Amino acid sequence: MRPVLVLTHAAHEGPGLIAPALDAPVRVRTVVSSDSPVLPALDEVSGIVVMGGAMDADDDRFPGLDAEKRLLAEAVAADVPVLGVCLGMQLLALALGGELHRRHGTEIGFAPVDVVADDPVHGRLGPQPTVLHWHHDAVSLPPEATLLASTTVTPVQAFRAGSALAVQYHPELEPRMLDLWLATPEMVDGLSDDEIGSIRSDGAKYLPDLAPAARAMVAGFAEQVRARG
């Protein structure tokens, strides 16, 4: 089976529970700062996963993002399964003709999203899952994409565009990964001790139910990956 390409943008924002739930070989690459990144051809991969990061999706200080967006547009056109998470969702939206809205509204912490349309993969999270948010930017819905989930602050929380599923929130989180984030200065910059404590306690409350649902969602994506082979 061809590997799944996982694009990361920060050492602490890896694939988390996504990688083992794929049940497939994984090839992790970080090209965000490269002027001339070398990425595999689409016929070399069975799917693409794009993770989060602190930079803006249109930040020209990180030239590798343009290469990622080109690859994502080509992948959707070629019907290659794609999963975009947080920054990965924003990159996918831009690649497909959506717009980025910088500092649209801050959502950090555990809170529910409203699921507004059926999807065979995203729907495995349930009708109103409580998920971890960690973002300031938002995107518009790309042309011909289907809105899957929303919140008042961030109207586009998840969408489907052909072979691609994109989520603004973080389904990859496991307890150890949350502990890492809460110990990473870049992640908690601007948060008070009380806010950090609240996220930690909410993680203990919500992750036991969220993680199995997230694994089920990734398993649905993995079925699409295996079908490509």
Coordinates of C-alpha atoms in Angstrom, one line a residue:
M1 CA 0.0 0.0 0.0
R2 CA 1.2 3.5 -0.8
P3 CA 1.9 5.7 2.3
V4 CA -0.2 8.5 3.6
L5 CA 1.6 11.8 3.4
V6 CA 1.3 13.8 6.6
L7 CA 2.3 17.4 6.4
T8 CA 3.2 19.1 9.7
H9 CA 4.1 22.7 10.5
A10 CA 5.3 22.5 14.1
A11 CA 7.0 19.8 16.2
H12 CA 4.3 19.8 18.8
E13 CA 1.5 19.6 16.3
G14 CA 2.0 16.1 15.0
P15 CA -0.7 13.7 13.8
G16 CA -1.5 12.4 17.3
L17 CA -4.1 9.7 17.2
I18 CA -4.6 10.1 13.4
A19 CA -1.5 8.2 12.5
P20 CA -2.2 4.9 14.2
A21 CA -5.9 5.1 13.4
L22 CA -5.0 5.3 9.6
D23 CA -3.8 1.7 9.8
A24 CA -1.5 2.5 6.9
P25 CA 2.2 3.5 6.3
V26 CA 2.8 7.2 7.1
R27 CA 5.3 9.5 5.7
V28 CA 5.7 12.7 7.7
R29 CA 7.1 15.8 6.0
T30 CA 7.7 19.4 7.2
V31 CA 8.3 21.8 4.4
V32 CA 6.7 25.0 5.7
S33 CA 10.0 27.1 5.6
S34 CA 11.4 25.6 2.3
D35 CA 11.7 27.8 -0.8
S36 CA 11.7 24.8 -3.1
P37 CA 10.1 21.9 -1.2
V38 CA 10.2 18.4 -2.7
L39 CA 6.8 16.7 -2.2
P40 CA 5.8 13.3 -3.5
A41 CA 3.8 12.9 -6.6
L42 CA 0.2 12.0 -6.1
D43 CA 0.7 8.6 -7.6
E44 CA 3.2 7.9 -4.8
V45 CA 0.6 8.4 -2.0
S46 CA -2.7 6.9 -1.0
G47 CA -3.9 10.0 0.9
I48 CA -2.8 13.3 2.4
V49 CA -3.2 14.6 6.0
V50 CA -2.4 18.3 6.7
M51 CA -2.0 19.3 10.4
G52 CA -2.1 22.6 12.3
G53 CA 0.4 25.3 13.0
A54 CA 0.6 28.8 14.4
M55 CA 1.2 30.7 11.1
D56 CA -1.5 32.2 8.9
A57 CA -2.4 30.2 5.9
D58 CA -1.5 33.0 3.6
D59 CA 1.7 34.1 5.3
D60 CA 4.4 34.6 2.7
R61 CA 7.1 34.3 5.3
F62 CA 6.6 30.5 5.0
P63 CA 7.0 29.7 1.3
G64 CA 6.4 26.0 1.7
L65 CA 2.7 26.8 2.3
D66 CA 2.2 27.6 -1.4
A67 CA 3.6 24.2 -2.4
E68 CA 1.2 22.6 0.0
K69 CA -1.8 24.5 -1.4
R70 CA -0.8 23.5 -5.0
L71 CA -0.6 19.9 -3.9
L72 CA -3.9 20.0 -2.1
A73 CA -5.7 21.5 -5.2
E74 CA -4.2 18.8 -7.4
A75 CA -5.1 16.1 -4.9
V76 CA -8.8 17.1 -4.8
A77 CA -8.9 17.3 -8.6
A78 CA -7.4 13.8 -8.8
D79 CA -9.8 12.4 -6.2
V80 CA -7.1 11.7 -3.6
P81 CA -8.4 11.4 0.0
V82 CA -7.4 14.5 2.0
L83 CA -7.9 15.4 5.7
G84 CA -7.1 18.9 6.7
V85 CA -6.9 19.9 10.4
C86 CA -7.0 23.6 11.7
L87 CA -4.2 25.3 9.6
G88 CA -4.6 22.3 7.2
M89 CA -8.3 23.2 6.8
Q90 CA -7.4 26.8 6.0
L91 CA -4.8 25.8 3.5
L92 CA -7.3 23.5 1.8
A93 CA -9.9 26.2 1.7
L94 CA -7.5 28.6 0.1
A95 CA -6.4 26.0 -2.4
L96 CA -10.0 25.5 -3.4
G97 CA -10.9 29.1 -3.8
G98 CA -12.0 30.1 -0.3
E99 CA -10.8 33.2 1.5
L100 CA -8.9 33.5 4.8
H101 CA -10.2 35.9 7.5
R102 CA -7.4 36.7 9.8
R103 CA -8.3 37.3 13.5
H104 CA -11.9 36.6 12.8
G105 CA -12.5 35.3 16.3
T106 CA -10.7 33.4 19.0
E107 CA -11.8 30.0 20.0
I108 CA -9.5 28.2 22.4
G109 CA -10.7 25.4 24.6
F110 CA -13.3 22.6 24.5
A111 CA -16.7 23.5 23.2
P112 CA -19.4 21.9 21.0
V113 CA -19.8 22.4 17.2
D114 CA -23.2 22.1 15.5
V115 CA -23.2 19.5 12.8
V116 CA -25.3 20.9 9.9
A117 CA -25.0 18.2 7.2
D118 CA -24.5 14.5 6.9
D119 CA -21.1 13.1 5.9
P120 CA -20.0 9.4 6.1
V121 CA -16.7 10.3 7.7
H122 CA -17.3 13.4 9.7
G123 CA -20.7 12.1 10.9
R124 CA -18.9 9.5 13.0
L125 CA -18.1 12.2 15.6
G126 CA -21.8 12.5 16.4
P127 CA -24.5 15.2 16.1
Q128 CA -23.0 17.9 18.4
P129 CA -19.5 16.8 19.5
T130 CA -17.5 18.7 22.1
V131 CA -14.1 19.3 20.5
L132 CA -10.9 21.2 21.2
H133 CA -10.7 24.6 19.4
W134 CA -7.4 26.5 19.1
H135 CA -7.5 29.2 16.5
H136 CA -8.0 32.9 15.7
D137 CA -8.5 32.8 11.9
A138 CA -11.5 31.6 9.9
V139 CA -12.2 30.8 6.2
S140 CA -15.1 31.2 3.9
L141 CA -16.6 28.1 2.4
P142 CA -14.9 27.2 -0.9
P143 CA -17.1 27.1 -4.0
E144 CA -18.9 23.8 -4.4
A145 CA -17.9 22.6 -0.9
T146 CA -20.5 21.4 1.6
L147 CA -20.6 22.9 5.0
L148 CA -20.6 20.2 7.7
A149 CA -20.2 22.0 11.0
S150 CA -20.4 25.5 12.4
T151 CA -20.2 27.6 15.6
T152 CA -21.4 31.2 16.1
V153 CA -17.8 32.5 16.3
T154 CA -16.6 30.4 13.3
P155 CA -19.3 29.7 10.7
V156 CA -17.1 27.2 8.8
Q157 CA -15.9 24.6 11.3
A158 CA -15.9 21.7 8.9
F159 CA -16.5 21.1 5.2
R160 CA -16.5 18.4 2.5
A161 CA -15.0 19.1 -1.0
G162 CA -15.0 16.0 -3.1
S163 CA -12.4 13.7 -1.7
A164 CA -11.3 16.2 1.0
L165 CA -12.6 16.5 4.6
A166 CA -11.5 19.6 6.5
V167 CA -12.0 20.5 10.2
Q168 CA -11.1 23.7 12.0
Y169 CA -10.9 22.0 15.4
H170 CA -8.5 19.3 16.6
P171 CA -9.7 15.7 16.5
E172 CA -6.1 14.4 16.8
L173 CA -5.7 15.2 20.5
E174 CA -4.8 12.6 23.1
P175 CA -4.1 13.4 26.8
R176 CA -0.3 13.3 26.3
M177 CA -0.6 15.6 23.4
L178 CA -2.8 18.1 25.3
D179 CA -0.2 18.0 28.1
L180 CA 2.5 18.9 25.6
W181 CA 0.5 21.8 24.2
L182 CA -0.2 23.2 27.6
A183 CA 3.6 23.1 28.3
T184 CA 4.5 24.7 25.0
P185 CA 5.0 28.5 25.4
E186 CA 4.0 29.2 21.8
M187 CA 0.6 27.5 22.4
V188 CA -0.3 29.1 25.7
D189 CA 1.0 32.6 25.0
G190 CA -1.7 35.0 26.2
L191 CA -3.6 32.5 28.2
S192 CA -4.0 32.9 32.0
D193 CA -3.2 30.2 34.5
D194 CA -7.0 29.8 35.0
E195 CA -7.6 29.4 31.3
I196 CA -4.8 26.8 31.1
G197 CA -6.2 25.0 34.1
S198 CA -9.7 25.0 32.6
I199 CA -8.5 23.5 29.3
R200 CA -6.6 20.8 31.3
S201 CA -9.7 19.9 33.4
D202 CA -12.0 19.9 30.4
G203 CA -9.5 17.6 28.6
A204 CA -9.9 15.1 31.4
K205 CA -13.7 15.4 31.1
Y206 CA -14.1 15.3 27.3
L207 CA -11.2 13.4 25.8
P208 CA -12.4 10.0 27.0
D209 CA -15.4 10.3 24.8
L210 CA -13.9 12.4 22.0
A211 CA -10.9 10.3 21.3
P212 CA -12.9 7.1 20.4
A213 CA -15.2 9.2 18.2
A214 CA -12.2 10.8 16.5
R215 CA -10.6 7.4 15.9
A216 CA -13.9 6.3 14.3
M217 CA -13.8 9.4 12.1
V218 CA -10.2 8.7 11.0
A219 CA -11.1 5.1 10.4
G220 CA -13.7 6.3 7.9
F221 CA -11.0 8.4 6.2
A222 CA -8.7 5.3 6.3
E223 CA -11.4 3.3 4.4
Q224 CA -11.1 5.9 1.6
V225 CA -7.3 5.7 1.7
R226 CA -7.4 1.9 1.4
A227 CA -9.8 2.1 -1.5
R228 CA -7.1 4.1 -3.3
G229 CA -4.5 1.6 -2.3

